PDB file of C-alpha atoms in Angstrom:
ATOM      1  CA  MET A   1       0.233   0.592   0.136  1.00  0.00           C
ATOM      2  CA  LEU A   2       1.327   3.532  -1.032  1.00  0.00           C
ATOM      3  CA  ARG A   3       1.857   6.213   1.659  1.00  0.00           C
ATOM      4  CA  PRO A   4      -0.781   9.161   1.168  1.00  0.00           C
ATOM      5  CA  SER A   5       0.788  12.164   0.964  1.00  0.00           C
ATOM      6  CA  SER A   6       0.851  14.912   3.652  1.00  0.00           C
ATOM      7  CA  TYR A   7      -1.431  16.945   2.195  1.00  0.00           C
ATOM      8  CA  PHE A   8      -3.949  13.595   2.086  1.00  0.00           C
ATOM      9  CA  VAL A   9      -3.559  12.944   5.493  1.00  0.00           C
ATOM     10  CA  GLN A  10      -3.951  16.417   6.489  1.00  0.00           C
ATOM     11  CA  VAL A  11      -6.817  18.062   4.320  1.00  0.00           C
ATOM     12  CA  LEU A  12      -8.570  14.971   5.766  1.00  0.00           C
ATOM     13  CA  SER A  13      -8.264  15.434   9.760  1.00  0.00           C
ATOM     14  CA  TYR A  14      -8.702  18.726   9.705  1.00  0.00           C
ATOM     15  CA  SER A  15     -11.602  18.768   7.538  1.00  0.00           C
ATOM     16  CA  LEU A  16     -13.248  15.621  10.176  1.00  0.00           C
ATOM     17  CA  CYS A  17     -11.901  18.727  13.256  1.00  0.00           C
ATOM     18  CA  ILE A  18     -13.768  21.322  11.998  1.00  0.00           C
ATOM     19  CA  THR A  19     -16.716  19.367  11.034  1.00  0.00           C
ATOM     20  CA  HIS A  20     -17.090  17.814  14.766  1.00  0.00           C
ATOM     21  CA  LEU A  21     -17.329  21.768  15.502  1.00  0.00           C
ATOM     22  CA  LEU A  22     -20.679  21.661  13.292  1.00  0.00           C
ATOM     23  CA  CYS A  23     -22.070  18.535  15.035  1.00  0.00           C
ATOM     24  CA  TYR A  24     -23.459  21.748  17.139  1.00  0.00           C
ATOM     25  CA  ALA A  25     -25.382  23.072  14.718  1.00  0.00           C
ATOM     26  CA  GLN A  26     -29.450  22.795  15.613  1.00  0.00           C
ATOM     27  CA  PRO A  27     -30.776  20.401  13.801  1.00  0.00           C
ATOM     28  CA  THR A  28     -33.373  21.552  10.519  1.00  0.00           C
ATOM     29  CA  LYS A  29     -36.675  20.968   7.982  1.00  0.00           C
ATOM     30  CA  ASP A  30     -34.520  21.945   5.267  1.00  0.00           C
ATOM     31  CA  VAL A  31     -31.061  20.845   3.828  1.00  0.00           C
ATOM     32  CA  VAL A  32     -28.502  23.014   4.979  1.00  0.00           C
ATOM     33  CA  THR A  33     -25.583  22.885   2.783  1.00  0.00           C
ATOM     34  CA  ILE A  34     -22.070  24.449   4.943  1.00  0.00           C
ATOM     35  CA  LYS A  35     -20.056  24.729   2.791  1.00  0.00           C
ATOM     36  CA  ILE A  36     -15.811  24.946   3.338  1.00  0.00           C
ATOM     37  CA  GLY A  37     -12.525  25.986   1.463  1.00  0.00           C
ATOM     38  CA  ILE A  38      -9.504  24.787   1.269  1.00  0.00           C
ATOM     39  CA  LEU A  39      -5.529  27.645   0.817  1.00  0.00           C
ATOM     40  CA  LEU A  40      -3.142  25.715  -0.027  1.00  0.00           C
ATOM     41  CA  PRO A  41       0.557  27.860  -1.047  1.00  0.00           C
ATOM     42  CA  LEU A  42       0.448  28.678  -4.231  1.00  0.00           C
ATOM     43  CA  SER A  43       3.006  26.484  -5.173  1.00  0.00           C
ATOM     44  CA  VAL A  44       1.044  23.780  -5.413  1.00  0.00           C
ATOM     45  CA  ALA A  45      -2.565  25.362  -5.689  1.00  0.00           C
ATOM     46  CA  ILE A  46      -0.971  26.667  -9.500  1.00  0.00           C
ATOM     47  CA  PRO A  47      -0.094  24.036 -11.562  1.00  0.00           C
ATOM     48  CA  SER A  48       2.631  25.726 -14.113  1.00  0.00           C
ATOM     49  CA  SER A  49       5.332  24.920 -16.505  1.00  0.00           C
ATOM     50  CA  THR A  50       7.746  24.913 -13.357  1.00  0.00           C
ATOM     51  CA  THR A  51       5.619  22.331 -11.296  1.00  0.00           C
ATOM     52  CA  THR A  52       7.185  19.552 -10.479  1.00  0.00           C
ATOM     53  CA  ASP A  53       5.931  15.889 -10.660  1.00  0.00           C
ATOM     54  CA  SER A  54       5.844  15.810  -6.896  1.00  0.00           C
ATOM     55  CA  GLN A  55       3.349  19.795  -6.596  1.00  0.00           C
ATOM     56  CA  ASN A  56       1.751  18.122  -9.167  1.00  0.00           C
ATOM     57  CA  ARG A  57       1.093  14.757  -7.150  1.00  0.00           C
ATOM     58  CA  THR A  58       0.542  16.373  -4.348  1.00  0.00           C
ATOM     59  CA  TYR A  59      -2.697  18.697  -5.520  1.00  0.00           C
ATOM     60  CA  GLN A  60      -3.816  15.817  -7.018  1.00  0.00           C
ATOM     61  CA  ASP A  61      -3.110  14.607  -3.901  1.00  0.00           C
ATOM     62  CA  VAL A  62      -5.791  16.805  -2.287  1.00  0.00           C
ATOM     63  CA  GLN A  63      -8.037  16.708  -4.987  1.00  0.00           C
ATOM     64  CA  ASN A  64      -8.909  13.090  -4.252  1.00  0.00           C
ATOM     65  CA  MET A  65      -8.903  14.015  -0.745  1.00  0.00           C
ATOM     66  CA  ARG A  66     -11.217  16.536  -0.832  1.00  0.00           C
ATOM     67  CA  GLN A  67     -13.600  14.120  -2.448  1.00  0.00           C
ATOM     68  CA  PHE A  68     -13.325  11.812  -0.046  1.00  0.00           C
ATOM     69  CA  SER A  69     -13.980  14.525   2.905  1.00  0.00           C
ATOM     70  CA  GLU A  70     -16.232  15.482   1.507  1.00  0.00           C
ATOM     71  CA  PHE A  71     -17.871  11.526   1.044  1.00  0.00           C
ATOM     72  CA  ALA A  72     -16.788  10.492   5.011  1.00  0.00           C
ATOM     73  CA  VAL A  73     -17.974  13.674   6.918  1.00  0.00           C
ATOM     74  CA  ASN A  74     -21.695  13.456   4.887  1.00  0.00           C
ATOM     75  CA  ILE A  75     -21.876   8.970   5.778  1.00  0.00           C
ATOM     76  CA  SER A  76     -20.754   9.572   9.438  1.00  0.00           C
ATOM     77  CA  THR A  77     -23.089  10.381  11.800  1.00  0.00           C
ATOM     78  CA  ILE A  78     -21.518  13.589  13.676  1.00  0.00           C
ATOM     79  CA  LEU A  79     -23.482  16.291  11.918  1.00  0.00           C
ATOM     80  CA  GLN A  80     -26.918  16.970  12.855  1.00  0.00           C
ATOM     81  CA  PRO A  81     -29.680  16.000  10.507  1.00  0.00           C
ATOM     82  CA  ASN A  82     -31.382  17.647   7.184  1.00  0.00           C
ATOM     83  CA  ILE A  83     -26.901  19.316   7.647  1.00  0.00           C
ATOM     84  CA  ARG A  84     -24.773  19.213   4.683  1.00  0.00           C
ATOM     85  CA  VAL A  85     -20.528  19.477   4.490  1.00  0.00           C
ATOM     86  CA  GLU A  86     -19.661  20.684   0.860  1.00  0.00           C
ATOM     87  CA  PHE A  87     -15.872  21.100   0.706  1.00  0.00           C
ATOM     88  CA  LEU A  88     -15.479  23.879  -1.958  1.00  0.00           C
ATOM     89  CA  GLU A  89     -13.262  23.659  -5.334  1.00  0.00           C
ATOM     90  CA  ILE A  90      -8.862  24.004  -4.118  1.00  0.00           C
ATOM     91  CA  ASP A  91      -8.251  27.503  -4.423  1.00  0.00           C
ATOM     92  CA  PHE A  92      -5.682  29.988  -3.580  1.00  0.00           C
ATOM     93  CA  TRP A  93      -4.934  33.582  -2.050  1.00  0.00           C
ATOM     94  CA  ARG A  94      -5.773  35.452  -4.899  1.00  0.00           C
ATOM     95  CA  LYS A  95      -7.450  39.382  -5.662  1.00  0.00           C
ATOM     96  CA  ASN A  96     -10.935  37.367  -6.831  1.00  0.00           C
ATOM     97  CA  THR A  97     -10.711  35.715  -3.887  1.00  0.00           C
ATOM     98  CA  LEU A  98     -12.189  38.882  -2.268  1.00  0.00           C
ATOM     99  CA  SER A  99     -14.375  40.202  -4.269  1.00  0.00           C
ATOM    100  CA  PHE A 100     -16.915  37.899  -2.876  1.00  0.00           C
ATOM    101  CA  ASN A 101     -18.876  36.927  -6.061  1.00  0.00           C
ATOM    102  CA  PRO A 102     -21.775  34.266  -5.010  1.00  0.00           C
ATOM    103  CA  SER A 103     -22.358  33.351  -8.741  1.00  0.00           C
ATOM    104  CA  THR A 104     -17.908  31.856  -8.483  1.00  0.00           C
ATOM    105  CA  SER A 105     -19.037  28.480  -6.236  1.00  0.00           C
ATOM    106  CA  THR A 106     -14.605  29.210  -5.014  1.00  0.00           C
ATOM    107  CA  ASN A 107     -15.153  32.144  -3.609  1.00  0.00           C
ATOM    108  CA  ALA A 108     -14.498  32.096  -0.056  1.00  0.00           C
ATOM    109  CA  GLY A 109     -17.532  34.558   0.421  1.00  0.00           C
ATOM    110  CA  SER A 110     -20.301  31.787  -0.090  1.00  0.00           C
ATOM    111  CA  ALA A 111     -18.450  29.423   2.948  1.00  0.00           C
ATOM    112  CA  ALA A 112     -18.655  29.067   6.171  1.00  0.00           C
ATOM    113  CA  CYS A 113     -15.395  28.526   7.327  1.00  0.00           C
ATOM    114  CA  MET A 114     -11.689  28.406   5.643  1.00  0.00           C
ATOM    115  CA  GLU A 115      -8.840  25.273   5.936  1.00  0.00           C
ATOM    116  CA  ASP A 116      -4.825  26.329   5.618  1.00  0.00           C
ATOM    117  CA  PHE A 117      -1.584  25.095   4.116  1.00  0.00           C
ATOM    118  CA  GLN A 118      -0.122  28.207   3.389  1.00  0.00           C
ATOM    119  CA  VAL A 119       3.621  29.934   4.667  1.00  0.00           C
ATOM    120  CA  LEU A 120       2.768  31.814   7.099  1.00  0.00           C
ATOM    121  CA  LEU A 121       2.985  35.460   5.185  1.00  0.00           C
ATOM    122  CA  LEU A 122      -0.194  34.277   3.351  1.00  0.00           C
ATOM    123  CA  CYS A 123      -1.698  32.695   5.701  1.00  0.00           C
ATOM    124  CA  THR A 124      -1.637  36.112   7.877  1.00  0.00           C
ATOM    125  CA  ALA A 125      -3.455  38.002   5.194  1.00  0.00           C
ATOM    126  CA  SER A 126      -5.733  35.967   4.730  1.00  0.00           C
ATOM    127  CA  ALA A 127      -6.941  35.232   8.591  1.00  0.00           C
ATOM    128  CA  SER A 128      -6.919  39.029   8.536  1.00  0.00           C
ATOM    129  CA  VAL A 129      -9.413  39.788   5.492  1.00  0.00           C
ATOM    130  CA  LEU A 130     -11.451  36.941   6.468  1.00  0.00           C
ATOM    131  CA  SER A 131     -11.598  37.641  10.221  1.00  0.00           C
ATOM    132  CA  GLN A 132     -12.934  41.043   8.140  1.00  0.00           C
ATOM    133  CA  TYR A 133     -15.772  39.170   7.125  1.00  0.00           C
ATOM    134  CA  LYS A 134     -16.140  37.219   9.547  1.00  0.00           C
ATOM    135  CA  ILE A 135     -15.348  33.702   8.286  1.00  0.00           C
ATOM    136  CA  PRO A 136     -13.119  31.207  10.374  1.00  0.00           C
ATOM    137  CA  MET A 137      -9.879  29.308   9.006  1.00  0.00           C
ATOM    138  CA  CYS A 138      -8.779  27.060  10.374  1.00  0.00           C
ATOM    139  CA  GLY A 139      -5.215  26.093  10.287  1.00  0.00           C
ATOM    140  CA  ASP A 140      -2.531  24.069   9.934  1.00  0.00           C
ATOM    141  CA  LEU A 141       0.716  23.807  10.814  1.00  0.00           C
ATOM    142  CA  GLN A 142       1.088  27.837  11.610  1.00  0.00           C
ATOM    143  CA  ALA A 143       2.489  27.871  15.451  1.00  0.00           C
ATOM    144  CA  SER A 144       2.908  31.157  14.914  1.00  0.00           C
ATOM    145  CA  PRO A 145       2.796  33.611  18.948  1.00  0.00           C
ATOM    146  CA  ALA A 146       1.646  36.286  15.890  1.00  0.00           C
ATOM    147  CA  LEU A 147      -1.749  34.212  15.555  1.00  0.00           C
ATOM    148  CA  SER A 148      -2.504  34.241  19.111  1.00  0.00           C
ATOM    149  CA  ASN A 149      -3.338  38.133  18.854  1.00  0.00           C
ATOM    150  CA  LYS A 150      -7.449  37.954  19.245  1.00  0.00           C
ATOM    151  CA  ASN A 151      -7.555  40.907  18.982  1.00  0.00           C
ATOM    152  CA  GLU A 152      -6.081  41.210  14.757  1.00  0.00           C
ATOM    153  CA  PHE A 153      -7.582  38.113  14.314  1.00  0.00           C
ATOM    154  CA  PRO A 154     -11.083  37.664  16.314  1.00  0.00           C
ATOM    155  CA  TYR A 155     -12.030  34.717  13.504  1.00  0.00           C
ATOM    156  CA  TYR A 156      -8.619  32.954  13.132  1.00  0.00           C
ATOM    157  CA  PHE A 157      -8.472  29.185  15.397  1.00  0.00           C
ATOM    158  CA  ARG A 158      -5.703  26.082  14.995  1.00  0.00           C
ATOM    159  CA  ILE A 159      -5.900  22.819  16.922  1.00  0.00           C
ATOM    160  CA  TYR A 160      -3.607  24.469  19.244  1.00  0.00           C
ATOM    161  CA  SER A 161      -2.569  27.292  20.652  1.00  0.00           C
ATOM    162  CA  GLY A 162       0.856  28.981  18.871  1.00  0.00           C
ATOM    163  CA  LEU A 163       1.873  30.405  22.427  1.00  0.00           C
ATOM    164  CA  GLY A 164       4.754  27.560  23.971  1.00  0.00           C
ATOM    165  CA  ILE A 165       4.345  24.592  21.498  1.00  0.00           C
ATOM    166  CA  HIS A 166       7.533  23.839  22.129  1.00  0.00           C
ATOM    167  CA  LYS A 167       6.833  22.912  26.078  1.00  0.00           C
ATOM    168  CA  HIS A 168       6.571  19.728  25.798  1.00  0.00           C
ATOM    169  CA  ILE A 169      10.577  20.020  24.761  1.00  0.00           C
ATOM    170  CA  TYR A 170      11.699  22.520  27.492  1.00  0.00           C
ATOM    171  CA  LEU A 171      10.489  19.137  29.416  1.00  0.00           C
ATOM    172  CA  LEU A 172      11.568  16.737  27.209  1.00  0.00           C
ATOM    173  CA  LEU A 173      15.571  18.493  28.395  1.00  0.00           C
ATOM    174  CA  LYS A 174      14.589  18.614  31.437  1.00  0.00           C
ATOM    175  CA  ALA A 175      14.009  15.101  32.074  1.00  0.00           C
ATOM    176  CA  TRP A 176      17.750  14.450  30.009  1.00  0.00           C
ATOM    177  CA  GLY A 177      18.958  16.966  32.723  1.00  0.00           C
ATOM    178  CA  VAL A 178      20.108  19.247  29.937  1.00  0.00           C
ATOM    179  CA  ARG A 179      21.310  22.584  30.531  1.00  0.00           C
ATOM    180  CA  ARG A 180      22.872  24.126  27.472  1.00  0.00           C
ATOM    181  CA  VAL A 181      21.925  23.485  24.059  1.00  0.00           C
ATOM    182  CA  ALA A 182      22.416  25.805  20.779  1.00  0.00           C
ATOM    183  CA  ILE A 183      20.284  27.186  18.057  1.00  0.00           C
ATOM    184  CA  LEU A 184      19.661  26.934  14.363  1.00  0.00           C
ATOM    185  CA  VAL A 185      16.983  28.698  13.311  1.00  0.00           C
ATOM    186  CA  GLY A 186      16.037  29.564   9.430  1.00  0.00           C
ATOM    187  CA  ASN A 187      15.624  32.701   7.212  1.00  0.00           C
ATOM    188  CA  ASP A 188      11.881  32.262   7.206  1.00  0.00           C
ATOM    189  CA  GLN A 189       8.756  33.664   9.050  1.00  0.00           C
ATOM    190  CA  PHE A 190       7.750  30.293  10.419  1.00  0.00           C
ATOM    191  CA  ASN A 191      10.862  29.214  12.207  1.00  0.00           C
ATOM    192  CA  ARG A 192      12.451  32.274  12.532  1.00  0.00           C
ATOM    193  CA  GLN A 193       8.789  33.564  15.299  1.00  0.00           C
ATOM    194  CA  THR A 194       8.899  29.756  16.703  1.00  0.00           C
ATOM    195  CA  ALA A 195      12.853  29.664  17.332  1.00  0.00           C
ATOM    196  CA  THR A 196      11.987  32.956  19.822  1.00  0.00           C
ATOM    197  CA  ASP A 197       9.442  31.417  21.212  1.00  0.00           C
ATOM    198  CA  MET A 198      11.477  28.892  22.304  1.00  0.00           C
ATOM    199  CA  ILE A 199      14.437  30.801  23.176  1.00  0.00           C
ATOM    200  CA  GLN A 200      12.037  32.835  25.810  1.00  0.00           C
ATOM    201  CA  LEU A 201      10.796  29.174  27.052  1.00  0.00           C
ATOM    202  CA  LEU A 202      14.407  28.039  27.468  1.00  0.00           C
ATOM    203  CA  GLY A 203      15.986  31.382  29.297  1.00  0.00           C
ATOM    204  CA  VAL A 204      13.136  31.590  31.955  1.00  0.00           C
ATOM    205  CA  ASN A 205      13.837  28.092  32.660  1.00  0.00           C
ATOM    206  CA  GLY A 206      17.627  28.071  33.320  1.00  0.00           C
ATOM    207  CA  ILE A 207      18.869  26.579  30.454  1.00  0.00           C
ATOM    208  CA  LYS A 208      22.012  28.296  29.258  1.00  0.00           C
ATOM    209  CA  ILE A 209      21.441  29.061  24.139  1.00  0.00           C
ATOM    210  CA  LEU A 210      25.900  29.582  23.986  1.00  0.00           C
ATOM    211  CA  GLN A 211      25.286  30.445  20.242  1.00  0.00           C
ATOM    212  CA  VAL A 212      22.601  31.092  17.770  1.00  0.00           C
ATOM    213  CA  VAL A 213      23.124  29.843  14.525  1.00  0.00           C
ATOM    214  CA  HIS A 214      21.498  31.363  11.544  1.00  0.00           C
ATOM    215  CA  VAL A 215      20.916  29.603   8.272  1.00  0.00           C
ATOM    216  CA  GLY A 216      20.632  31.299   4.999  1.00  0.00           C
ATOM    217  CA  PRO A 217      18.439  29.975   1.871  1.00  0.00           C
ATOM    218  CA  VAL A 218      21.711  29.578   0.032  1.00  0.00           C
ATOM    219  CA  PHE A 219      24.309  27.004   2.239  1.00  0.00           C
ATOM    220  CA  GLN A 220      27.698  28.774   3.179  1.00  0.00           C
ATOM    221  CA  LYS A 221      30.656  27.287   4.451  1.00  0.00           C
ATOM    222  CA  SER A 222      30.514  30.081   6.976  1.00  0.00           C
ATOM    223  CA  THR A 223      27.245  28.600   8.934  1.00  0.00           C
ATOM    224  CA  LEU A 224      29.033  24.799   9.061  1.00  0.00           C
ATOM    225  CA  ASN A 225      31.846  26.521  10.621  1.00  0.00           C
ATOM    226  CA  ALA A 226      29.845  27.861  13.205  1.00  0.00           C
ATOM    227  CA  LEU A 227      28.434  24.996  14.295  1.00  0.00           C
ATOM    228  CA  LYS A 228      32.046  23.462  14.901  1.00  0.00           C
ATOM    229  CA  ILE A 229      32.858  25.542  17.140  1.00  0.00           C
ATOM    230  CA  VAL A 230      29.149  25.304  19.793  1.00  0.00           C
ATOM    231  CA  ASP A 231      30.445  22.929  22.381  1.00  0.00           C
ATOM    232  CA  ALA A 232      26.948  22.203  22.428  1.00  0.00           C
ATOM    233  CA  ARG A 233      26.006  17.876  22.272  1.00  0.00           C
ATOM    234  CA  TYR A 234      21.835  19.139  22.194  1.00  0.00           C
ATOM    235  CA  ILE A 235      21.028  21.751  19.103  1.00  0.00           C
ATOM    236  CA  LEU A 236      17.613  22.546  18.264  1.00  0.00           C
ATOM    237  CA  THR A 237      17.211  23.097  14.938  1.00  0.00           C
ATOM    238  CA  PHE A 238      14.069  25.704  12.773  1.00  0.00           C
ATOM    239  CA  VAL A 239      15.129  24.957   9.984  1.00  0.00           C
ATOM    240  CA  ALA A 240      13.590  24.768   6.204  1.00  0.00           C
ATOM    241  CA  THR A 241      14.140  20.679   5.583  1.00  0.00           C
ATOM    242  CA  ALA A 242      16.253  21.618   2.359  1.00  0.00           C
ATOM    243  CA  SER A 243      18.564  23.668   4.118  1.00  0.00           C
ATOM    244  CA  LEU A 244      19.412  21.596   7.392  1.00  0.00           C
ATOM    245  CA  SER A 245      19.352  18.437   4.670  1.00  0.00           C
ATOM    246  CA  ASN A 246      21.902  20.626   2.803  1.00  0.00           C
ATOM    247  CA  ILE A 247      24.309  21.416   6.429  1.00  0.00           C
ATOM    248  CA  TYR A 248      23.795  17.374   7.086  1.00  0.00           C
ATOM    249  CA  PHE A 249      26.004  16.782   3.895  1.00  0.00           C
ATOM    250  CA  HIS A 250      28.903  18.845   4.352  1.00  0.00           C
TER     251      HIS A 250
END
């Protein structure tokens, strides 16, 4: 059996979580359809001549998962009678998404809720605009503490809080008796903010941070040299997989 892609699993799991929230909707005499939209990263949502085979497969996986999720949710018994869930066509965040034209089936204006699989920068913009229109949005892997600001993003929610998300790492380090660590930080906003959260958490709990090494999008020998001189047995990494692989390779 082939292992499903990460997007394949994520669409199903978050769709089911959102649908469980809808189970509290009041039963009606007439059939009510609740529409849920899905926002994807641009690289996945827009197949092009430069799109890799992997991205094309991911896009197709999400399309298949959207249809499967809709089927699985609607045959379940968690919804009240006469309430049906429909997952909108995959779309990305673009200007016409803001037009709220009810004649467009993929438009966010007709959606009761949005799921998100975007990078942090796009997710922040999406969450801000959708909150203005009072459309709930469920984030996926966005762990940024900034998105926990309910005054700015009142309609944004996620399965876990963005604040203190690395507490379990601190508890593990404490159990092992670790008192000194080094930290490797990527150049993207997601990893920078989560690393900042981790640094604050370790600082208030007495774990010394020997050095914070910043990693750019292109491998540089200076990064490797900085790691070699760090006298730390444990190095916490907040780096994109591709950049981290380059460091391991060298």
